[in-house]
Short mmCIF file of C-alpha atoms in Angstrom, two decimals:
data_model
loop_
_atom_site.label_atom_id
_atom_site.label_comp_id
_atom_site.label_asym_id
_atom_site.label_seq_id
_atom_site.Cartn_x
_atom_site.Cartn_y
_atom_site.Cartn_z
CA MET A 1 -89.09 -2.83 32.41
CA ILE A 2 -87.35 -1.32 35.30
CA ASP A 3 -83.59 -0.06 35.38
CA HIS A 4 -82.29 0.16 38.85
CA GLU A 5 -79.39 1.91 37.53
CA LEU A 6 -80.87 4.54 35.79
CA ASP A 7 -83.43 5.01 38.75
CA LEU A 8 -80.34 5.30 41.18
CA ALA A 9 -79.07 8.13 38.58
CA SER A 10 -82.71 9.93 39.11
CA VAL A 11 -82.57 9.84 42.66
CA ARG A 12 -78.75 11.16 42.48
CA GLU A 13 -80.17 14.20 40.44
CA ALA A 14 -83.41 14.77 42.42
CA THR A 15 -81.59 14.38 45.77
CA ASP A 16 -79.09 16.83 44.16
CA ARG A 17 -81.84 19.25 43.72
CA LEU A 18 -83.65 19.40 46.99
CA ILE A 19 -80.29 19.97 48.71
CA ALA A 20 -79.06 22.94 46.62
CA ALA A 21 -82.83 24.44 47.42
CA ALA A 22 -81.92 23.65 51.24
CA ALA A 23 -78.69 25.44 50.85
CA SER A 24 -79.99 28.85 49.79
CA TRP A 25 -82.26 28.78 53.21
CA ASP A 26 -81.32 30.37 56.70
CA ASN A 27 -82.29 28.29 59.95
CA ALA A 28 -85.39 30.46 60.27
CA THR A 29 -86.44 29.08 56.92
CA THR A 30 -85.82 25.77 57.83
CA ALA A 31 -87.97 26.05 61.00
CA GLU A 32 -90.94 27.10 58.84
CA PRO A 33 -93.99 25.49 58.38
CA SER A 34 -94.01 22.73 55.35
CA ARG A 35 -97.12 21.27 53.58
CA LEU A 36 -97.33 18.62 55.55
CA PRO A 37 -99.73 19.33 58.64
CA GLY A 38 -97.58 19.46 61.90
CA TRP A 39 -94.33 18.97 60.27
CA THR A 40 -91.44 21.78 59.75
CA ARG A 41 -89.43 21.89 57.01
CA GLY A 42 -86.79 20.55 59.38
CA HIS A 43 -89.22 17.62 59.86
CA VAL A 44 -89.21 17.33 56.19
CA LEU A 45 -85.45 16.93 55.79
CA ALA A 46 -84.86 14.67 58.93
CA HIS A 47 -87.76 12.26 57.14
CA VAL A 48 -85.58 12.23 53.91
CA SER A 49 -82.42 11.56 55.34
CA ARG A 50 -83.66 8.83 57.67
CA ASN A 51 -85.61 7.20 54.90
CA ALA A 52 -82.01 7.15 53.11
CA ASP A 53 -80.67 5.16 55.77
CA ALA A 54 -84.13 2.77 56.19
CA LEU A 55 -84.18 2.37 52.34
CA VAL A 56 -80.32 0.77 53.06
CA ASN A 57 -81.74 -1.51 56.01
CA VAL A 58 -84.18 -2.78 53.24
CA LEU A 59 -81.75 -3.28 50.49
CA GLN A 60 -78.73 -5.21 53.04
CA GLY A 61 -81.21 -7.27 54.81
CA ARG A 62 -82.27 -5.58 57.81
CA PRO A 63 -86.01 -4.04 59.24
CA MET A 64 -86.47 -1.07 57.57
CA TYR A 65 -86.97 0.56 60.65
CA ALA A 66 -86.73 -0.74 64.54
CA ASP A 67 -90.59 -0.49 65.01
CA ALA A 68 -92.94 2.83 64.29
CA ALA A 69 -92.64 4.56 67.37
CA THR A 70 -88.83 4.66 66.86
CA ARG A 71 -89.05 5.92 62.73
CA ASP A 72 -91.29 9.18 64.62
CA ALA A 73 -88.70 9.54 67.56
CA ASP A 74 -86.05 9.89 65.55
CA ILE A 75 -87.65 12.35 63.25
CA GLU A 76 -88.45 14.64 65.82
CA ARG A 77 -84.94 14.38 67.48
CA ASP A 78 -83.62 15.51 64.54
CA ALA A 79 -86.29 18.13 63.04
CA ASP A 80 -84.63 21.39 64.71
CA ARG A 81 -81.25 21.05 64.07
CA PRO A 82 -78.94 23.85 62.03
CA LEU A 83 -79.41 23.71 58.52
CA ASP A 84 -75.65 23.00 57.94
CA VAL A 85 -76.16 19.45 60.20
CA HIS A 86 -79.18 18.82 57.61
CA LEU A 87 -77.06 19.55 54.37
CA ALA A 88 -74.59 17.38 55.94
CA ASP A 89 -76.83 14.46 57.04
CA LEU A 90 -78.52 14.63 53.62
CA ARG A 91 -75.48 14.20 51.70
CA GLU A 92 -73.78 11.93 53.92
CA THR A 93 -77.37 9.42 53.84
CA ALA A 94 -77.26 9.79 50.07
CA ASP A 95 -74.21 8.31 49.80
CA ARG A 96 -74.65 5.38 51.72
CA PHE A 97 -77.86 4.95 49.76
CA GLN A 98 -76.05 5.22 46.99
CA ALA A 99 -73.01 3.15 48.05
CA ALA A 100 -75.87 0.23 48.98
CA GLY A 101 -77.23 0.18 45.14
CA ASP A 102 -73.72 -0.27 43.96
CA GLU A 103 -72.96 -3.20 45.72
CA PRO A 104 -73.54 -6.51 43.48
CA ALA A 105 -76.75 -7.81 44.06
CA ASP A 106 -80.01 -10.03 43.00
CA TRP A 107 -82.28 -7.12 41.87
CA ASN A 108 -84.72 -9.20 41.49
CA ARG A 109 -84.95 -10.51 45.21
CA THR A 110 -88.19 -9.54 47.00
CA VAL A 111 -87.67 -7.61 49.78
CA GLU A 112 -89.65 -6.27 52.80
CA LEU A 113 -90.79 -2.55 53.65
CA ARG A 114 -92.80 -1.32 56.68
CA ASN A 115 -95.82 -3.04 58.05
CA GLY A 116 -95.18 -6.35 56.05
CA VAL A 117 -95.18 -4.55 52.66
CA THR A 118 -92.83 -6.72 50.20
CA ASP A 119 -91.53 -5.56 46.74
CA SER A 120 -88.84 -6.46 44.37
CA ALA A 121 -85.20 -5.11 45.05
CA SER A 122 -85.82 -3.32 41.78
CA ARG A 123 -88.24 -0.78 42.96
CA ILE A 124 -86.29 0.45 45.79
CA PRO A 125 -84.46 2.98 43.94
CA PHE A 126 -87.65 4.44 42.19
CA ARG A 127 -89.27 4.45 46.08
CA ARG A 128 -86.27 6.43 47.30
CA TRP A 129 -86.90 8.93 43.93
CA VAL A 130 -90.25 9.04 45.00
CA GLU A 131 -89.62 10.11 48.87
CA VAL A 132 -86.98 12.49 47.53
CA ALA A 133 -89.03 14.29 44.80
CA LEU A 134 -92.47 14.39 46.86
CA HIS A 135 -91.29 15.76 49.98
CA HIS A 136 -89.29 18.43 47.76
CA VAL A 137 -92.43 19.37 46.47
CA ASP A 138 -93.69 19.39 50.17
CA LEU A 139 -91.19 21.59 51.40
CA GLY A 140 -93.05 24.78 49.59
CA VAL A 141 -90.17 26.45 48.23
CA GLY A 142 -91.39 26.85 44.53
CA TYR A 143 -90.89 23.44 43.42
CA GLU A 144 -94.18 22.23 42.24
CA LEU A 145 -95.35 19.05 41.07
CA GLU A 146 -96.03 20.09 37.63
CA ASP A 147 -91.90 20.63 37.69
CA LEU A 148 -91.20 17.12 38.28
CA PRO A 149 -89.68 14.63 35.49
CA GLU A 150 -92.79 13.39 33.33
CA GLU A 151 -91.08 10.30 33.50
CA PHE A 152 -91.29 10.37 36.89
CA VAL A 153 -95.07 11.42 36.81
CA ARG A 154 -95.95 8.62 34.84
CA ARG A 155 -94.87 5.93 36.88
CA GLU A 156 -95.69 7.27 40.04
CA ILE A 157 -99.51 7.68 38.59
CA ASP A 158 -98.72 3.90 37.47
CA PHE A 159 -97.48 2.60 41.07
CA LEU A 160 -100.59 4.77 42.83
CA THR A 161 -103.20 2.91 40.75
CA GLU A 162 -101.79 -0.15 40.90
CA ARG A 163 -101.96 0.59 44.88
CA PHE A 164 -105.15 1.09 44.65
CA SER A 165 -106.57 -1.15 42.68
CA GLY A 166 -109.02 -3.80 44.37
CA ASN A 167 -109.86 -1.88 46.87
CA ALA A 168 -113.36 -2.21 47.69
CA SER A 169 -113.48 1.56 49.06
CA VAL A 170 -112.13 3.21 46.02
CA PRO A 171 -115.25 2.60 43.47
CA PRO A 172 -114.27 1.28 39.98
CA THR A 173 -111.88 4.39 38.61
CA ARG A 174 -110.70 5.09 34.91
CA VAL A 175 -107.56 7.82 35.32
CA LEU A 176 -107.13 9.61 32.24
CA ALA A 177 -104.34 12.21 31.87
CA GLU A 178 -105.68 14.96 29.29
CA ASP A 179 -102.48 15.37 27.46
CA GLY A 180 -102.90 11.54 25.94
CA SER A 181 -100.19 10.57 27.76
CA GLY A 182 -101.72 7.49 29.60
CA SER A 183 -104.97 6.08 31.27
CA TRP A 184 -105.24 3.63 34.03
CA THR A 185 -107.85 1.66 36.36
CA THR A 186 -108.05 1.39 39.68
CA GLY A 187 -110.23 0.66 42.50
CA SER A 188 -112.98 -1.85 42.97
CA ALA A 189 -114.05 -4.27 40.04
CA GLU A 190 -117.80 -3.75 41.23
CA GLY A 191 -120.03 -0.91 41.34
CA SER A 192 -120.62 1.56 38.75
CA ALA A 193 -116.93 3.39 37.05
CA VAL A 194 -116.58 6.86 37.44
CA THR A 195 -113.81 8.86 35.04
CA VAL A 196 -111.38 10.86 36.57
CA SER A 197 -109.47 13.42 34.44
CA GLY A 198 -106.86 16.12 33.99
CA SER A 199 -102.98 16.98 33.81
CA PRO A 200 -100.74 14.39 34.86
CA ALA A 201 -99.24 16.80 37.64
CA GLU A 202 -102.90 17.12 39.19
CA LEU A 203 -103.75 13.56 38.87
CA LEU A 204 -100.62 12.84 40.52
CA GLY A 205 -101.37 15.62 43.36
CA TRP A 206 -104.57 13.63 43.85
CA LEU A 207 -103.48 10.35 43.85
CA ALA A 208 -100.40 11.08 46.26
CA GLY A 209 -102.52 12.86 48.96
CA ARG A 210 -101.02 16.57 47.95
CA ARG A 211 -103.87 17.87 46.24
CA ASP A 212 -107.33 17.81 47.04
CA GLY A 213 -108.66 17.48 42.96
CA SER A 214 -110.60 20.23 42.68
CA ALA A 215 -109.11 21.08 39.27
CA LEU A 216 -109.70 17.56 38.25
CA LYS A 217 -112.76 16.45 35.95
CA THR A 218 -115.16 13.71 36.65
CA GLU A 219 -117.67 11.59 34.90
CA GLY A 220 -120.43 9.67 36.49
CA GLY A 221 -119.76 10.14 40.15
CA SER A 222 -118.17 12.26 42.08
CA LEU A 223 -114.35 12.48 42.73
CA PRO A 224 -113.37 9.17 44.79
CA GLU A 225 -112.11 9.33 48.17
CA LEU A 226 -108.90 7.62 48.45
CA PRO A 227 -107.58 6.03 51.66
CA PRO A 228 -104.07 7.63 52.87
CA LEU A 229 -101.26 6.32 52.03
#
């Protein structure tokens, strides 16, 4: 069962961890490439800040972004700012998100995100946790998938395997954590099944497009190619 209050607390912890890491940089470090193609670390920080505002919009019944072009332009506009401006923005937008989460609300209501995607309001704090945690890894500053909380890794694997479930471009796939922490099914309901196994961190990396899956084992076929997120 989703507990949005616990997830809000996890968001705060993850945000504080990211900000503490970034606070040790200088402006030159901020301008260096991140692990995301074409994005500097400044782009990643700008996206994390703008995503907080976007999810406040969702919680308060407004469109997440005005449109895709505006979303992208806002990230480009903010990417090259000095580190201290990024840090202030991260703190201020985190506070706004937490305040929106503290407002009395029907957490069972359906809300709309980008591209017509809908979800329960109760899952928005977890979606924010995903943004903060995975983009912290994307910064390439020593925080890795293996450092993510076990609960987060399991729940994000739950989320991503659910997302690819029924996708005709993905063969029937069993995803198996070698440490015994979980097994999942995803992909199409038709065709020969493939079993993909490995550590939870490596499974998450593959599902989230952060690793190429070369550290995983497959049985019954080759490693499925997943559509972009």
